[in-house]
Amino acid sequence: MSDSIDSSAVTADAAGLAAKPGTGQSGTVVRSTVMRRLIRNPLGIASLVILGTIAILAIFAPVLAPFEENFANISKTLAPADSVNILGTDSAGRDTWSRLLFGAQLTLLSALLCAGVAIAIGLPAGLIAGYYAGKFEAVSNWVVSILMSLPGLIVLLTIRAAFGPSVWISMIAFGVLISPSYFRLTRTAVQSVRNELYVDAARVSGLSDLSIIARHIFSVVRAPIIIQTAAIAGVAIAIQSGLEFLGLGDPTKATWGVMLSEGFKNVYLTPTLLLWPALAMALTIGGLVLLGNAIRDALEDGEKIKHRKKRSVATAEGTTAEPAKARQSRKSVAAVELGTEHHLIKVTNLGVGYPQADGSVKKVVDDVSFHVDRGEILGIVGESGSGKSQTAFSILGLLPDNARIVGGSIQFDGNYTVAPGDDRVNQERLSKLRGKRISYIPQEPMSNLDPAFTIGYQLVTPMVRVLGITKAEARTRALKLLTDVGIANPERTFDAYPHEVSGGMAQRVLIAGAISCEPDLVIADEPTTALDVTVQADVLDLLRELQQRLNIGVILVTHNFGVVADLCDRVAVMQNGRLVEEGTVRDILRNPKEQYTQTLLGSMLEGKTPMTMLVTPQKEPVA
Amino acid sequence: MSTSVEAPKNAPLLSVENLVVEYPSKRFRAKPFRALTDINITIGQGETLGLVGESGSGKTTLGRAVLGLAPVTAGKVIFEGNDISNASRKERRTLSRDLQVVFQDPYTSLNPALEIGDILAEPLAVQGMEPAAAKKRVRELLDQVGLPSDAIHRLPREFSGGQRQRVAIARALALSPKLIVCDEPVSALDLSTQARVLDLFLQIQRDTGVSYLFVSHDLDVVRHISHRVAVMYHGEIVEQGPAEVVTRDPEHPYTQRLLLASPVPDPDRQEQRRADRHRLLANQQRQNEQAGAVA
C-alpha cells in the first residue's frame, strides 16, 4: 500500500466540506490544534483579548462600578472627568463609567439571547430539513422565505409598540427573524454529507437517526455555526443599539444604545458622552467579526498557510533562478545529442520535484529515460504515486506551477523542450507544439469537456486557431473526425452538449479532438480507466486503428496490463518515481526481470486458481 | 466465532424473490425510475455470490436493497427465514448483528472526524457492549485485518486506501455477521493492494464461515472470489450459475461480450481474444438483424 494514496486522500479530503480538518473535533487532539492556531493568529489573539476583557468587565460590573447604574447626582450633571467620575457624568448626573460597565452586561447578554434564540430555531430545523428532506424541508423553506421577506426593523418597531420597550423581547424577536441564516447554513452542510457512505454504514449498523445526526452530522455544522454566531452577535448588538438610539429602548436600563442616544442629545455640550458607548460598541463588534474570521482561518486555512510558506520558498528560488532563465533561453537553441534526432520524443534522466516548506525538494520523478519513435506505442505502467502521470505532464509542459525539473532533458523531434540544466519546461517552445504536434487524451472524459459549450464548438475552435482554417472548413473536418472515431450520427453529436452524451461517446469526442490537428505524438493518460469494460474494448480498438492509420507515436499511461497487452509495442514500468524496467511488451509481460514487475504481474487475477491466496502464503494469518 | 457449520445447508441464508426497486421521479407525476426488475438470488451459509455488471446495471442497488438502503417496491428479501424487505429501524438494529457492509470508496465510507477506534466501536456500542469489552474487541479486529493496534487513536486520513479498506472490513466484522454485502470493495485500490485485500476476504471467510454478496464490475475479481456468479444488465439478472461456468463459458450474449471485452495481460492471447470478440459482435449483430427481420 503506497503512501501516495494517503497523501492524495488528504488533498481530496481537504477539498471536501466533510473533511475540513477540525470540523470533527471528536477528539481533543483536533480541538487543541484549532485553538493553538487561533492563538497563533495575531487577529485571533487580539480579538480574544478584547472580547475577554469586555466580558470580564461586564461580569464584574457590580464590583467594578463605583455607582449604581441609575444613581443620579443632580448637582453634578454633564461633568467632565475627575477622580470620582473617571469618565464624567451625563445630563442626569449619572456616572458614565458605571453605566458603561452595566451597559456591557446588558448588551452582551441580549446579543447572546438573540444568537441563542436564532440557533435554537435554526439549527434543529436545519438538521431535520437537511437530513430527512421531504415535506418538512418544503414547509420550512416556505417559512424561511416568509421570514426573510419581512422588513426586520418594521417588525421590531411593531413588537416594541405591542409589548413595550423591553430589550429582551426585541432581541427574542430579532433572533426569530435572523434564524433563517442558521437554518440555511445547517441545511446546506447536512445535505452535503447526508449521502456520504459513512452515514449509510451507520444506518446499516442500526444507529438511530438521532445518534447519526449527533455523531456524524452535527460535527460538520459545528464550526460554521460558531463562525456564524460571532457575526450574528455583532449584528444583534448593532440592531439593538440602533433601536435604542432611536429612543425606542427602555430608559430605565443602562445599555450602550441608550447611552448613545443620551450622548447624541448632548453632543454639543459634552461630545465625549457619545464617544464612550460608540467606542465600546465598535470594539465589541469589531472583536466579534475578527474572531469569526480567525476561527474560520484556524479551521479551514491550515493548508493555505503551508502553501504560503511554500510559495515564499518558491519565489526565493525564483529570484535566484532568474539568471538561470536567461541561460535557458540561450540553451534552448542548443542542439540535441548527435544520433538521437530521429526519435520522436526522447526523455533523458528526467527528474521532477516539488520544493517543500522546509527547503527540501520532494522528487516525484527520478532519473527516468525512455524514447518513442513514430508509429510506436509505449506503455508507462505503474500504481498510484509511481510518477507516471507526472512524467506525461512534464512532456506536455502541464506540470503545476510549483513543480521543478530537477534534472535531465526532454527532446521532441530533435529539439529540446527541456534542455539539460533547465529547471522548468520551456513553455515558449512547447506552446507551439502542444495541441498541434503533441496532443492529449485525458482520463475523465466528462470533466474534460466544458458543459457550457456544444461538442462541435469545442472541436472547431482549436482547429480554427491552430490550423488557421475557416469555421466552415473546421466544421466539415470535425464532422469527418466524429465519423472516424465511430460515432454513428456525427451531426447530432456535433450539436449536443457534453451532458447529452455517454462517457464512452465523450471519450471518442476527446480522441477526435486529440487527432484533429494531426499530431505526431499523442499522450493518453489512463484513457479507458473511467469507462465500462465493453466500452473500453471499443475505445482501445479505435485507438489502435487511428494510430496505425495516422502512423503517430503514442505514450499510453495506464495501470492495466490488459490494456498494455492490447495496444503497446514497448512497456516502461515505474515505481515511486523511478523507471524499474523497460522492454518490448512480450519480454516484460512474459519474462519480467525485476522483482517489482513480477509482483505486479503476480497480482493479476487472470489465470489464477479461484479462491486461492494471491500474495499471502496459504494458512498464514494476514499481516 | 460462532459459525454455524452444523446448520442445515438446504435453507439459504439470504434469498431475494421477485425483487423490484423503483425510485420516485423528481418530476411531477412522471413515471418512477425502475432500477431493478424481478430479481431472484439466494446465498447459502459460507457462500459467496458474485454480482457482476457495468455501470447503471443495478448491481449496487441490489446490495443496497438487501441492506435496507434502497426502497423495495415489490418482492421479498428473506434473511434466515424472515422477510426483511420492510424492516423497521429497530429490527434493522437487531439485523445489523448478522448483516453488514463494506463500501467501494474507502475515502468516504469512514467519517474523517472520528478516530479508527471510535469508528470500529460504533456498531458494538449500538448493540450495547461495554466500553472495556468493546475496546478489547476493537484490538482483536485490527489484528484480524492486519492493522497495527496503535491505529486505534489515529484518524482515517493517516491511512492509505488499502489500509482504510481494511478498517472498513474490520467494522463490518465487528459483530461477527453472517452475511457481508461488499459493494465494489477493491475497485478503488491499486493492483497489488487489491490482491492483498482479496486475500483478506478469502481468509476471513475461511476463518469465520461468513457469506458474501460480492458486487463488482470486474469479471476477474468476481471469478476469483465467488462460488456462484450472477450477471446483471439493465436492472435484470441475465445469467446466474457456478462461477467457473458463468465466467469462462457464458451462455448469455451480454456475458459473452463482457468476458471477451476484458483484456488479458499477454499480447498474443489478447490478439486472439480481440479477434474472438470481433467475431462474436458480428455474429450477435447478424442474429439481431435476423430476429428483427422475423419480427
mmCIF file with all atom_site columns, C-alpha atoms in Angstrom, chain A residues 100 121 140 216 251 259 301 304 314 316 448 452 506 585-586 594 606:
data_model
loop_
_atom_site.group_PDB
_atom_site.id
_atom_site.type_symbol
_atom_site.label_atom_id
_atom_site.label_alt_id
_atom_site.label_comp_id
_atom_site.label_asym_id
_atom_site.label_entity_id
_atom_site.label_seq_id
_atom_site.pdbx_PDB_ins_code
_atom_site.Cartn_x
_atom_site.Cartn_y
_atom_site.Cartn_z
_atom_site.occupancy
_atom_site.B_iso_or_equiv
_atom_site.pdbx_formal_charge
_atom_site.auth_seq_id
_atom_site.auth_comp_id
_atom_site.auth_asym_id
_atom_site.auth_atom_id
_atom_site.pdbx_PDB_model_num
ATOM 1  C CA . LEU A 1 100 ? -20.757 51.687  30.536  1.00 0.00 ? 100 LEU A CA 1
ATOM 2  C CA . ILE A 1 121 ? -34.785 27.612  15.998  1.00 0.00 ? 121 ILE A CA 1
ATOM 3  C CA . SER A 1 140 ? -39.672 25.118  6.427   1.00 0.00 ? 140 SER A CA 1
ATOM 4  C CA . HIS A 1 216 ? -21.881 12.033  12.177  1.00 0.00 ? 216 HIS A CA 1
ATOM 5  C CA . PRO A 1 251 ? -34.777 54.286  29.510  1.00 0.00 ? 251 PRO A CA 1
ATOM 6  C CA . MET A 1 259 ? -26.154 55.890  26.363  1.00 0.00 ? 259 MET A CA 1
ATOM 7  C CA . ASP A 1 301 ? -6.914  27.589  6.068   1.00 0.00 ? 301 ASP A CA 1
ATOM 8  C CA . LYS A 1 304 ? -3.160  27.782  2.954   1.00 0.00 ? 304 LYS A CA 1
ATOM 9  C CA . ALA A 1 314 ? 9.499   29.183  -4.435  1.00 0.00 ? 314 ALA A CA 1
ATOM 10 C CA . ALA A 1 316 ? 13.091  32.926  -3.165  1.00 0.00 ? 316 ALA A CA 1
ATOM 11 C CA . ASN A 1 448 ? -12.546 17.489  -19.738 1.00 0.00 ? 448 ASN A CA 1
ATOM 12 C CA . ALA A 1 452 ? -21.344 25.265  -21.258 1.00 0.00 ? 452 ALA A CA 1
ATOM 13 C CA . ALA A 1 506 ? -17.389 11.692  -24.680 1.00 0.00 ? 506 ALA A CA 1
ATOM 14 C CA . VAL A 1 585 ? 5.743   -5.892  -24.420 1.00 0.00 ? 585 VAL A CA 1
ATOM 15 C CA . ARG A 1 586 ? 6.395   -9.623  -24.770 1.00 0.00 ? 586 ARG A CA 1
ATOM 16 C CA . GLU A 1 594 ? 12.641  -7.053  -11.825 1.00 0.00 ? 594 GLU A CA 1
ATOM 17 C CA . GLU A 1 606 ? -6.300  -13.670 -14.858 1.00 0.00 ? 606 GLU A CA 1
#
